[in-house]
Amino acid sequence: MSNNFTKVENPVLVVEGKQADNERLKAESDYLRGTIKEDLQDRMTGGFTSDNFQLIRTHGMYQQDDRDIRAERQKQKLEPLHNVMLRARLPGGIINPTQWLAIDKFADDYTSYGSIRLTTRQTFQFHGVLKPDIKLMHQTLNSVGLDSIATAGDVNRNVLCTSNPVESALHQEAYEWATKISEHLLPKTRAYAEIWLDEEKVETTEADEIEPILGSNYLPRKFKTTVVIPPNNDIDVHANDLNFVAISEGGELIGFNVLVGGGLAMTHGDKGTYPRCADDFGFIAKEHTLAIAAAVVTVQRDWGNRVNRKNAKTKYTLDRVGVDTFKAEVEKRAGVKFSESRSYKFTHRGDSFGWVEGIDGKHHLTLFIENGRILDFAGKTLKTGMLEIAKIHQGDFRLTANQNLIVAGVAQADKAVIEQLARDHGLINDGVSNQRKSSMACVAFPTCPLAMAEAERYLPGLVDDVEAILTKNGLKDESIILRVTGCPNGCGRAMLAEIGLIGKGPGKYNMYLGSDLAGSRVPKLYKENLDEAAVLSEIDALSARWSAERLEAEAFGDFVIRVGIVEQVIVSFRDFHHA
Ligand code: HEM
Ligand code: SF4
């Protein structure tokens, strides 16, 4: 794990220069209102115009269009078929059956894909909602106690919490902290309530401090927070800016080790951008959690780079000012000193599928959802199955950061009927291989405007082929953490995979090798611009060597480093080489 405390001589705390345009638009937005309300009435276009295109992100939406039909519409001289993707705020990924029924119906009635997409940050997305239906969408969510505030844009986003299917006091308390952190760091502006829920505008005076934590210009870039319960690093701490690692004594939560500055996004060919592991700042007692969270956010708010958005995330601030300077400022602002980190160990990141019994005598069923896509497929009516379960389920549902779903809190008497429904609708399939369960992809085409190559649509077939290769090489029940993203932004966390495939262009991927099972290592570029056939032949050759030469139970990512197929990247991320 990286703990490379850096000291930078004469650090530049605030980057001077012409501010990025996003800074202007946040400043002029009247606390995230812009002219979204007026734009909504404009039926000349299906999209949002000027600054509103960006501002709606802070309300949890991205403007998109279906890229499969973009060229055809252009030929017909039509504007792209604009719509929005919505991402809900769901701290810790917990959603109850009433809420599920509401989102299921909305997906049917108002989204062009008819699906609910579970994400790698423990929430769900709707894709393809048209402008006239957006307000209804927010009102539907609000009617069941949900919202999408600050799930995108330059703010603290959905707060994750390890999905522990075994109900325990520790998990309950960790989840409550995730919720409290989410509330504490949320924008205080009433823009969301005014625009989407038709609430009255309350007049404020200059003296009112509207955003005491985020400030009037909000953060320099997106910010991601987690609460994680070792030994499971399912939320991937090194993909996030701020992480609270739960430390317990005798089953009681006593506090957190705080890890700051993880992040995965980079730009192909731009060596000033790189994935970076988070640094361990030390231990704090649990009562200081909110003060520390606010201090880390405000230091990043004040010192983050507002000139160049490509270097604006916390990971770059830490490298510019030095980790010890950043940490000392956090201590000063919070009035809390970090003490020495307590020991803990991450051993894995995957979900455990099937039933487990919690200490409360309730039962919890983890379901594997390929790509997190809840939709009725031929012979696999996942969405209907979930609907039928939600109609009778008395507990709640938990979304995992691996795009899977837990039916939690089932009484013994209801177990059989829930299991039968899950089996009838293909939500339980005993034939799913370990390799498939260890594979993940981001959304990419057709909705993501940034996708350079396929990811979600490529993954199922790719896994078929990898399964055949592993079987041929004597590795039938083994698995490799395999993740595919359509571009180097990192939404499917490929930069923490044992094999990461990152889209370079249509049908072309860069292959990165060498993360570990616990997710404490960033993989290294192995080969560039591989087409699908080359991806398979590389996996064939590499897995054949792994099968023949590995040490007892040696994981693939550890093997490729030990035998020198790639070097280990741990210390200097500035020297991270990529294409
Ligand atoms: C500069 C960096 C990034 C940009 C510009 C970006 C942009 C986007 C966009 C446009 C989408 C929508 C795709 C769709 O649903 O159609 C998306 C999805 C998503 N992104 Fe990112 N992203 C970035 C980095 C990351 C990173 C580092 C993570 C997490 C570690 C992340 C997590 C997600 C998640 C959870 C989704 C939802 C779909 C999924 O589960 O794959 N993003 N992102
Ligand atoms: S990794 Fe790239 S292609 Fe995939 S969802 Fe994120 S931005 Fe889109």
XYZ file of C-alpha atoms and ligand atoms in Angstrom:
630
model
C 0.000 0.000 0.000
C 1.411 3.434 -0.808
C 2.373 5.524 2.149
C 4.900 7.679 0.411
C 4.640 10.867 2.394
C 6.000 13.586 0.223
C 7.554 16.813 1.342
C 7.643 19.466 -1.336
C 10.008 22.436 -0.837
C 8.126 25.763 -1.095
C 4.886 24.198 -2.203
C 2.536 26.143 -4.442
C -0.653 26.106 -2.412
C -2.849 27.933 -4.880
C -2.264 27.591 -8.622
C -2.397 31.017 -10.280
C -3.537 31.567 -13.854
C -6.643 31.856 -15.947
C -9.358 29.893 -14.208
C -11.073 27.046 -16.019
C -14.419 28.001 -17.568
C -16.229 25.721 -15.130
C -15.164 28.131 -12.377
C -16.947 30.990 -14.109
C -20.087 28.992 -14.615
C -20.238 27.818 -10.995
C -19.643 31.392 -9.783
C -22.359 32.786 -12.049
C -24.806 29.965 -11.346
C -26.515 31.529 -8.320
C -25.716 28.460 -6.276
C -26.361 25.865 -8.993
C -29.604 27.365 -10.293
C -28.431 28.829 -13.583
C -31.379 29.171 -15.917
C -32.306 25.500 -15.724
C -35.900 26.360 -14.853
C -36.333 28.501 -17.966
C -34.466 25.972 -20.111
C -36.900 23.259 -19.063
C -39.722 25.244 -20.683
C -37.830 25.569 -23.977
C -39.344 22.942 -26.250
C -37.301 24.029 -29.295
C -34.554 21.696 -28.212
C -34.546 18.421 -26.312
C -31.321 19.426 -24.626
C -30.068 21.945 -22.101
C -28.227 24.981 -23.385
C -25.103 26.932 -22.428
C -24.080 26.595 -18.768
C -27.130 24.550 -17.860
C -25.686 21.619 -19.821
C -22.989 21.394 -17.108
C -25.020 22.617 -14.139
C -27.582 19.810 -14.320
C -24.750 17.455 -13.345
C -24.763 18.841 -9.824
C -28.431 17.794 -9.739
C -27.408 14.250 -10.692
C -27.926 14.263 -14.472
C -25.766 14.070 -17.595
C -27.076 15.117 -20.950
C -26.592 12.294 -23.445
C -27.798 10.968 -26.771
C -27.906 7.490 -28.254
C -24.597 7.172 -30.102
C -25.856 4.221 -32.154
C -28.282 6.510 -33.974
C -26.318 9.778 -33.872
C -24.952 9.558 -37.435
C -28.316 8.570 -38.860
C -30.004 11.586 -37.240
C -27.239 13.857 -38.487
C -27.923 12.602 -42.034
C -31.560 13.496 -41.553
C -30.499 16.958 -40.324
C -32.010 16.325 -36.897
C -30.387 17.344 -33.645
C -29.103 14.380 -31.621
C -31.906 12.705 -29.676
C -31.069 14.461 -26.415
C -32.019 12.847 -23.146
C -30.599 12.634 -19.658
C -29.008 9.933 -17.564
C -29.912 10.238 -13.893
C -27.795 8.895 -11.043
C -29.489 8.646 -7.650
C -27.930 9.483 -4.281
C -27.983 6.306 -2.239
C -25.442 6.434 0.608
C -24.203 2.899 1.338
C -26.359 1.605 -1.540
C -29.437 0.819 0.575
C -32.895 1.033 -1.002
C -36.199 -0.306 0.313
C -38.863 -2.285 -1.601
C -41.278 0.666 -1.876
C -38.521 2.711 -3.462
C -37.658 -0.193 -5.751
C -41.256 -0.465 -6.955
C -41.249 3.250 -7.779
C -37.992 3.182 -9.729
C -39.009 0.004 -11.525
C -42.184 1.667 -12.769
C -40.402 4.856 -13.758
C -37.838 2.863 -15.742
C -40.678 1.143 -17.618
C -42.714 4.222 -18.303
C -40.162 6.945 -18.981
C -36.688 5.652 -19.869
C -35.820 4.766 -23.428
C -33.865 1.660 -22.439
C -36.351 0.440 -19.811
C -33.543 -0.588 -17.510
C -32.192 0.111 -14.050
C -28.383 0.174 -14.139
C -26.561 -0.681 -10.910
C -23.263 1.174 -10.795
C -19.750 0.674 -9.480
C -20.465 3.429 -6.946
C -23.381 1.690 -5.257
C -26.273 3.489 -6.805
C -28.530 3.151 -9.832
C -28.872 5.078 -13.067
C -31.769 5.669 -15.436
C -30.745 6.150 -19.050
C -32.696 7.972 -21.742
C -35.141 10.271 -19.946
C -36.596 12.970 -22.190
C -36.795 16.614 -21.142
C -40.575 16.747 -20.586
C -40.283 13.855 -18.091
C -37.348 15.070 -16.016
C -39.343 16.946 -13.423
C -41.663 14.010 -12.929
C -38.596 11.831 -12.417
C -37.344 13.969 -9.535
C -40.807 14.187 -8.044
C -41.191 10.420 -8.247
C -37.898 9.940 -6.449
C -38.856 12.552 -3.858
C -42.199 10.856 -3.205
C -40.326 7.784 -1.954
C -37.599 9.632 -0.078
C -34.888 9.560 -2.761
C -32.982 12.292 -4.583
C -30.063 12.768 -6.941
C -28.435 15.800 -5.317
C -24.705 16.103 -5.969
C -24.216 12.731 -7.624
C -22.190 14.345 -10.406
C -20.309 17.626 -10.914
C -17.729 19.324 -8.688
C -19.113 18.215 -5.333
C -18.835 15.343 -2.885
C -20.738 12.533 -4.577
C -22.597 9.458 -3.372
C -20.886 8.144 -0.229
C -20.133 4.427 -0.382
C -20.117 1.888 2.429
C -18.946 -1.740 2.277
C -21.909 -3.965 1.503
C -21.796 -6.390 4.339
C -24.532 -8.921 3.862
C -23.918 -10.285 7.345
C -25.873 -7.825 9.421
C -23.727 -6.731 12.324
C -23.632 -3.805 14.707
C -20.414 -2.666 13.044
C -21.965 -2.595 9.610
C -24.998 -0.711 10.859
C -22.845 1.958 12.479
C -20.521 2.257 9.483
C -23.563 2.704 7.257
C -24.907 5.418 9.553
C -21.584 7.255 9.239
C -21.795 7.024 5.444
C -25.226 8.659 5.621
C -24.066 11.350 8.041
C -21.027 12.182 5.915
C -23.232 12.378 2.833
C -25.628 14.806 4.556
C -22.815 16.871 6.057
C -21.048 17.427 2.746
C -24.150 17.940 0.632
C -24.663 21.317 -1.081
C -26.910 23.460 1.111
C -28.359 25.437 -1.803
C -32.070 24.978 -2.290
C -31.659 24.920 -6.065
C -32.704 21.257 -6.361
C -35.885 21.758 -4.313
C -36.815 24.921 -6.210
C -36.208 23.618 -9.722
C -37.419 20.039 -9.501
C -39.793 19.995 -6.559
C -41.355 23.438 -7.120
C -40.474 24.640 -3.645
C -40.562 28.366 -2.985
C -37.401 30.393 -3.252
C -36.361 31.603 0.197
C -34.701 35.014 0.042
C -31.162 35.060 1.376
C -28.961 38.028 2.162
C -25.303 38.565 1.323
C -24.451 37.751 4.919
C -25.952 34.282 4.756
C -23.229 31.741 4.383
C -24.982 29.469 1.969
C -22.264 26.870 1.408
C -20.072 26.807 4.516
C -18.167 23.709 3.400
C -18.276 23.712 -0.381
C -18.065 27.474 -0.910
C -19.721 29.538 -3.613
C -17.546 27.979 -6.338
C -17.976 24.448 -5.025
C -15.006 22.085 -5.436
C -12.348 22.273 -8.154
C -13.389 18.825 -9.390
C -15.500 15.811 -8.415
C -14.824 14.354 -4.963
C -15.530 10.793 -3.809
C -15.858 9.458 -0.270
C -16.220 5.978 1.196
C -16.564 4.113 4.460
C -14.972 0.679 4.229
C -15.034 -2.292 6.584
C -11.931 -4.509 6.339
C -11.199 -7.182 5.286
C -13.433 -6.430 2.268
C -12.215 -3.574 0.073
C -15.271 -3.874 -2.208
C -15.531 -0.111 -2.609
C -11.896 0.127 -3.819
C -10.401 2.785 -1.558
C -7.734 3.722 -4.068
C -10.381 4.886 -6.527
C -11.644 7.504 -4.064
C -10.529 10.878 -2.674
C -11.419 10.279 0.975
C -11.830 6.947 2.713
C -12.732 6.056 6.276
C -11.432 2.575 7.105
C -13.501 1.220 10.002
C -11.415 0.120 12.982
C -13.155 -1.983 15.607
C -12.332 -3.405 18.995
C -14.353 -6.329 20.250
C -16.856 -5.821 17.429
C -17.395 -2.134 18.353
C -16.482 0.675 15.975
C -13.909 2.901 17.679
C -12.782 5.088 14.804
C -11.282 5.210 11.354
C -7.963 5.224 9.557
C -8.260 8.009 7.003
C -6.933 7.483 3.470
C -6.787 10.489 1.152
C -6.033 11.047 -2.508
C -6.948 7.955 -4.503
C -8.181 8.324 -8.076
C -8.034 6.448 -11.353
C -8.722 8.776 -14.261
C -5.988 9.636 -16.740
C -5.782 10.780 -20.332
C -4.120 8.592 -22.961
C -0.759 10.118 -23.823
C -0.822 12.874 -21.178
C 1.911 12.059 -18.674
C 0.694 14.794 -16.329
C -2.310 12.588 -15.544
C -2.112 9.269 -13.728
C -3.955 6.891 -11.421
C -2.833 7.202 -7.815
C -3.312 5.219 -4.617
C -4.600 7.034 -1.530
C -2.207 7.925 1.304
C -2.816 6.826 4.852
C -3.084 9.943 7.078
C -3.554 8.016 10.346
C -6.256 7.120 12.849
C -9.035 9.290 14.319
C -11.651 8.503 16.954
C -15.114 8.205 15.427
C -16.452 11.398 17.011
C -14.060 13.406 14.806
C -15.320 11.908 11.539
C -17.391 14.842 10.313
C -14.781 17.443 11.295
C -12.086 15.534 9.423
C -14.335 15.001 6.392
C -15.102 18.718 6.227
C -11.442 19.668 6.715
C -10.211 17.399 3.904
C -12.901 18.802 1.621
C -12.129 22.441 2.465
C -8.358 22.010 2.026
C -9.016 20.496 -1.397
C -11.545 23.296 -2.051
C -8.933 25.967 -1.304
C -5.786 24.341 -2.701
C -7.123 22.251 -5.585
C -6.112 23.394 -9.058
C -8.849 25.602 -10.523
C -6.813 26.482 -13.599
C -6.331 23.055 -15.175
C -9.203 20.601 -14.643
C -7.017 17.699 -15.700
C -4.938 18.273 -12.564
C -7.719 19.390 -10.261
C -8.457 16.263 -8.235
C -7.213 15.746 -4.684
C -4.544 13.274 -5.849
C -2.769 16.032 -7.785
C -3.137 18.547 -4.938
C -1.376 16.093 -2.625
C 1.485 15.613 -5.070
C 1.829 19.361 -5.644
C 1.784 20.585 -2.039
C 3.165 17.433 -0.410
C 1.193 14.975 1.651
C 2.518 16.238 4.988
C 1.600 19.869 4.208
C -1.923 18.808 3.232
C -2.277 16.604 6.309
C -1.027 19.332 8.679
C -3.595 21.748 7.248
C -6.372 19.181 7.735
C -5.321 18.749 11.377
C -5.266 22.522 11.877
C -8.708 23.073 10.388
C -10.330 20.110 12.143
C -8.571 20.761 15.448
C -7.763 17.048 15.533
C -4.393 15.276 15.331
C -4.146 11.987 13.486
C -2.637 9.251 15.603
C -0.724 6.286 14.279
C -2.744 4.126 11.906
C -4.312 1.067 13.458
C -3.573 -2.210 11.791
C -6.077 -3.760 9.429
C -5.898 -5.930 6.363
C -7.840 -6.025 3.152
C -8.000 -9.517 1.688
C -10.496 -9.247 -1.145
C -12.864 -7.049 -3.137
C -15.466 -9.397 -4.553
C -18.975 -10.117 -3.316
C -19.885 -13.497 -1.787
C -22.907 -14.867 -3.605
C -25.822 -16.838 -2.226
C -27.366 -16.891 1.244
C -25.749 -15.930 4.529
C -27.313 -15.704 7.957
C -26.771 -12.520 9.961
C -26.341 -12.236 13.719
C -29.956 -11.056 13.913
C -31.129 -14.430 12.576
C -32.202 -12.798 9.272
C -31.001 -14.095 5.929
C -29.309 -12.193 3.125
C -29.110 -13.246 -0.510
C -26.437 -11.790 -2.799
C -27.346 -11.970 -6.477
C -24.890 -11.699 -9.352
C -26.098 -9.115 -11.888
C -23.971 -9.111 -15.015
C -22.879 -5.529 -15.776
C -25.368 -4.352 -13.147
C -27.993 -4.156 -15.903
C -31.471 -4.917 -14.541
C -33.578 -5.558 -17.607
C -35.670 -8.424 -18.964
C -33.420 -10.375 -21.312
C -34.507 -13.404 -23.342
C -34.688 -16.305 -20.858
C -33.492 -14.070 -18.018
C -36.254 -11.756 -16.810
C -34.142 -9.985 -14.197
C -36.264 -6.868 -13.954
C -39.543 -8.722 -13.557
C -37.895 -11.012 -11.019
C -36.736 -8.054 -8.933
C -40.191 -6.510 -9.184
C -41.837 -9.702 -7.931
C -39.358 -9.912 -5.056
C -39.889 -6.237 -4.156
C -43.657 -6.835 -3.982
C -43.256 -9.307 -1.108
C -39.903 -8.474 0.476
C -40.007 -7.170 4.064
C -36.337 -6.193 4.401
C -34.286 -3.954 2.125
C -32.020 -4.177 -0.919
C -28.324 -3.343 -0.995
C -26.454 -2.348 -4.094
C -22.796 -3.344 -4.074
C -19.874 -1.446 -5.561
C -19.378 -4.447 -7.849
C -22.733 -3.765 -9.555
C -24.487 -6.631 -7.731
C -27.512 -6.700 -5.456
C -28.324 -8.108 -2.023
C -31.833 -9.013 -0.895
C -31.231 -8.275 2.783
C -33.123 -9.009 5.973
C -35.217 -12.007 4.872
C -37.041 -13.973 7.570
C -36.533 -17.747 7.602
C -40.168 -18.238 6.585
C -39.748 -16.105 3.414
C -36.470 -17.597 2.234
C -37.842 -20.314 0.017
C -40.282 -18.133 -1.896
C -37.668 -15.438 -2.539
C -35.153 -17.992 -3.705
C -37.734 -19.563 -6.017
C -38.559 -16.184 -7.580
C -34.872 -15.439 -8.037
C -34.319 -18.809 -9.731
C -37.421 -18.529 -11.936
C -36.239 -15.194 -13.299
C -32.556 -16.032 -13.790
C -31.384 -13.940 -10.834
C -29.729 -17.071 -9.462
C -27.849 -19.195 -11.931
C -25.613 -21.875 -10.465
C -23.700 -22.086 -13.744
C -22.109 -18.627 -13.513
C -18.333 -19.085 -13.424
C -15.936 -17.536 -10.937
C -14.394 -15.672 -13.842
C -17.690 -14.022 -14.748
C -18.228 -13.027 -11.120
C -14.781 -11.383 -11.123
C -15.387 -9.352 -14.278
C -16.766 -5.852 -14.583
C -17.284 -3.156 -17.212
C -18.371 0.476 -17.338
C -21.378 1.545 -19.404
C -19.597 2.992 -22.482
C -21.651 2.713 -25.735
C -24.293 3.649 -26.615
C -24.943 6.232 -23.891
C -21.580 7.491 -22.665
C -20.378 10.462 -24.739
C -16.763 9.793 -23.781
C -16.556 6.142 -24.815
C -13.831 5.307 -27.339
C -14.547 1.564 -27.367
C -17.248 -0.853 -26.204
C -17.221 -2.063 -22.603
C -20.574 -3.295 -21.185
C -21.663 -4.780 -24.518
C -18.217 -6.351 -25.061
C -17.850 -7.955 -21.639
C -20.254 -10.948 -21.726
C -18.767 -12.376 -24.937
C -15.240 -11.629 -23.806
C -15.882 -13.580 -20.598
C -17.224 -16.547 -22.645
C -13.887 -16.617 -24.444
C -11.810 -16.143 -21.296
C -13.705 -18.983 -19.604
C -12.820 -21.271 -22.513
C -9.176 -20.188 -22.357
C -8.940 -20.779 -18.610
C -10.536 -24.208 -18.966
C -8.113 -25.128 -21.738
C -5.212 -24.019 -19.543
C -6.354 -26.103 -16.569
C -7.770 -23.144 -14.649
C -11.508 -23.854 -14.904
C -12.529 -22.701 -11.424
C -9.903 -19.983 -11.123
C -10.497 -16.342 -11.840
C -8.677 -13.167 -12.709
C -10.053 -9.738 -11.750
C -10.851 -8.517 -15.263
C -12.246 -5.042 -15.873
C -13.007 -3.204 -19.092
C -13.629 0.495 -19.604
C -14.478 2.327 -22.794
C -11.947 5.112 -22.095
C -9.263 5.931 -19.519
C -11.598 7.782 -17.159
C -11.898 4.742 -14.957
C -15.599 4.285 -14.212
C -15.288 0.474 -14.237
C -12.097 0.708 -12.083
C -9.936 -1.073 -14.677
C -6.899 0.673 -13.187
C -7.309 -1.526 -10.117
C -7.729 -4.821 -12.018
C -5.401 -7.778 -12.422
C -6.161 -7.415 -16.144
C -7.460 -3.967 -17.073
C -8.574 -3.272 -20.628
C -8.923 0.401 -21.438
C -10.556 1.546 -24.666
C -8.248 3.331 -27.092
C -10.433 3.419 -30.206
C -13.174 1.312 -31.812
C -12.324 -2.339 -31.050
C -8.912 -1.400 -29.619
C -7.732 -1.666 -26.020
C -4.635 -1.015 -23.959
C -3.922 -3.887 -21.599
C -2.731 -3.198 -18.049
C -1.570 -5.978 -15.730
C -0.819 -6.472 -12.076
C -3.210 -5.202 -9.430
C -3.724 -7.554 -6.484
C -6.747 -9.203 -4.864
C -6.954 -6.533 -2.170
C -6.785 -3.661 -4.664
C -3.694 -2.011 -3.207
C -1.735 -1.741 -6.437
C -2.241 0.098 -9.709
C -1.565 -2.141 -12.737
C 1.034 -1.335 -15.358
C 0.727 -0.891 -19.119
C 1.595 -4.196 -20.820
C 0.493 -3.849 -24.462
C -1.152 -1.103 -26.468
C -3.851 -1.001 -29.110
C -4.794 -4.670 -29.008
C -7.742 -5.761 -31.089
C -10.135 -8.356 -29.701
C -8.215 -11.303 -31.179
C -4.955 -10.000 -29.732
C -6.593 -9.488 -26.324
C -7.560 -13.160 -26.317
C -4.210 -14.444 -27.494
C -2.442 -12.399 -24.798
C -4.802 -13.740 -22.121
C -4.214 -17.246 -23.465
C -0.418 -16.947 -23.317
C -0.393 -15.221 -19.930
C -2.817 -17.604 -18.275
C -0.934 -20.632 -19.681
C 2.231 -19.347 -17.979
C 0.286 -18.613 -14.795
C -1.061 -22.162 -14.804
C 2.367 -23.716 -15.374
C 4.591 -21.502 -13.241
C 2.570 -20.130 -10.402
C 3.348 -20.718 -6.768
C 0.741 -22.370 -4.550
C -2.476 -20.293 -4.784
C -0.597 -17.351 -6.303
C -2.992 -14.795 -7.730
C -2.589 -13.747 -11.354
C -1.708 -10.129 -10.525
C 1.025 -11.200 -8.096
C 2.343 -13.745 -10.602
C 2.819 -11.284 -13.481
C 4.903 -9.074 -11.196
C 6.947 -11.868 -9.587
C 8.044 -13.311 -12.929
C 8.731 -9.868 -14.385
C 6.021 -9.689 -17.058
C 5.351 -6.162 -15.733
C 7.095 -4.108 -13.086
C 5.296 -3.176 -9.929
C 4.058 0.418 -9.759
C 3.819 1.641 -6.212
C 5.909 4.604 -5.338
C 6.083 7.445 -7.766
C 2.883 7.952 -9.673
C 4.343 10.939 -11.437
C 6.535 8.409 -13.247
C 3.585 6.240 -14.185
C 4.044 5.462 -17.877
C 1.109 5.233 -20.155
C 0.226 5.610 -23.761
C -12.442 12.264 -15.625
C -12.976 11.232 -15.151
C -14.371 10.731 -15.416
C -15.347 11.204 -16.257
C -15.298 12.402 -17.180
C -16.487 10.321 -16.098
C -17.666 10.435 -16.804
C -18.676 9.525 -16.751
C -19.823 9.491 -17.603
C -20.111 10.469 -18.730
C -20.583 8.435 -17.233
C -21.924 8.038 -17.805
C -21.910 6.794 -18.582
C -23.322 6.285 -18.793
O -23.927 5.836 -17.838
O -23.801 6.358 -19.925
C -19.928 7.815 -16.125
C -20.411 6.709 -15.444
C -19.890 6.287 -14.252
N -18.721 6.685 -13.686
Fe -17.456 8.001 -14.422
N -16.194 9.371 -15.164
C -14.917 9.576 -14.731
C -14.208 8.829 -13.806
C -14.805 7.919 -12.944
C -14.125 7.183 -11.909
C -12.631 7.269 -11.604
C -15.074 6.431 -11.294
C -14.983 5.477 -10.120
C -13.927 5.027 -9.654
C -16.326 6.675 -11.958
C -17.527 6.080 -11.633
C -18.590 6.030 -12.498
C -19.737 5.194 -12.281
C -19.999 4.343 -11.065
C -20.543 5.346 -13.393
C -21.875 4.649 -13.623
C -21.760 3.479 -14.469
C -20.858 2.372 -14.020
O -21.104 1.728 -12.966
O -19.880 2.104 -14.755
N -16.130 7.572 -12.957
N -18.775 8.484 -15.854
S -14.853 4.841 -18.385
Fe -15.110 6.246 -20.057
S -16.425 5.105 -21.469
Fe -16.644 4.146 -19.499
S -18.472 5.150 -18.593
Fe -16.603 6.187 -17.870
S -16.376 7.911 -19.211
Fe -17.739 6.458 -20.240
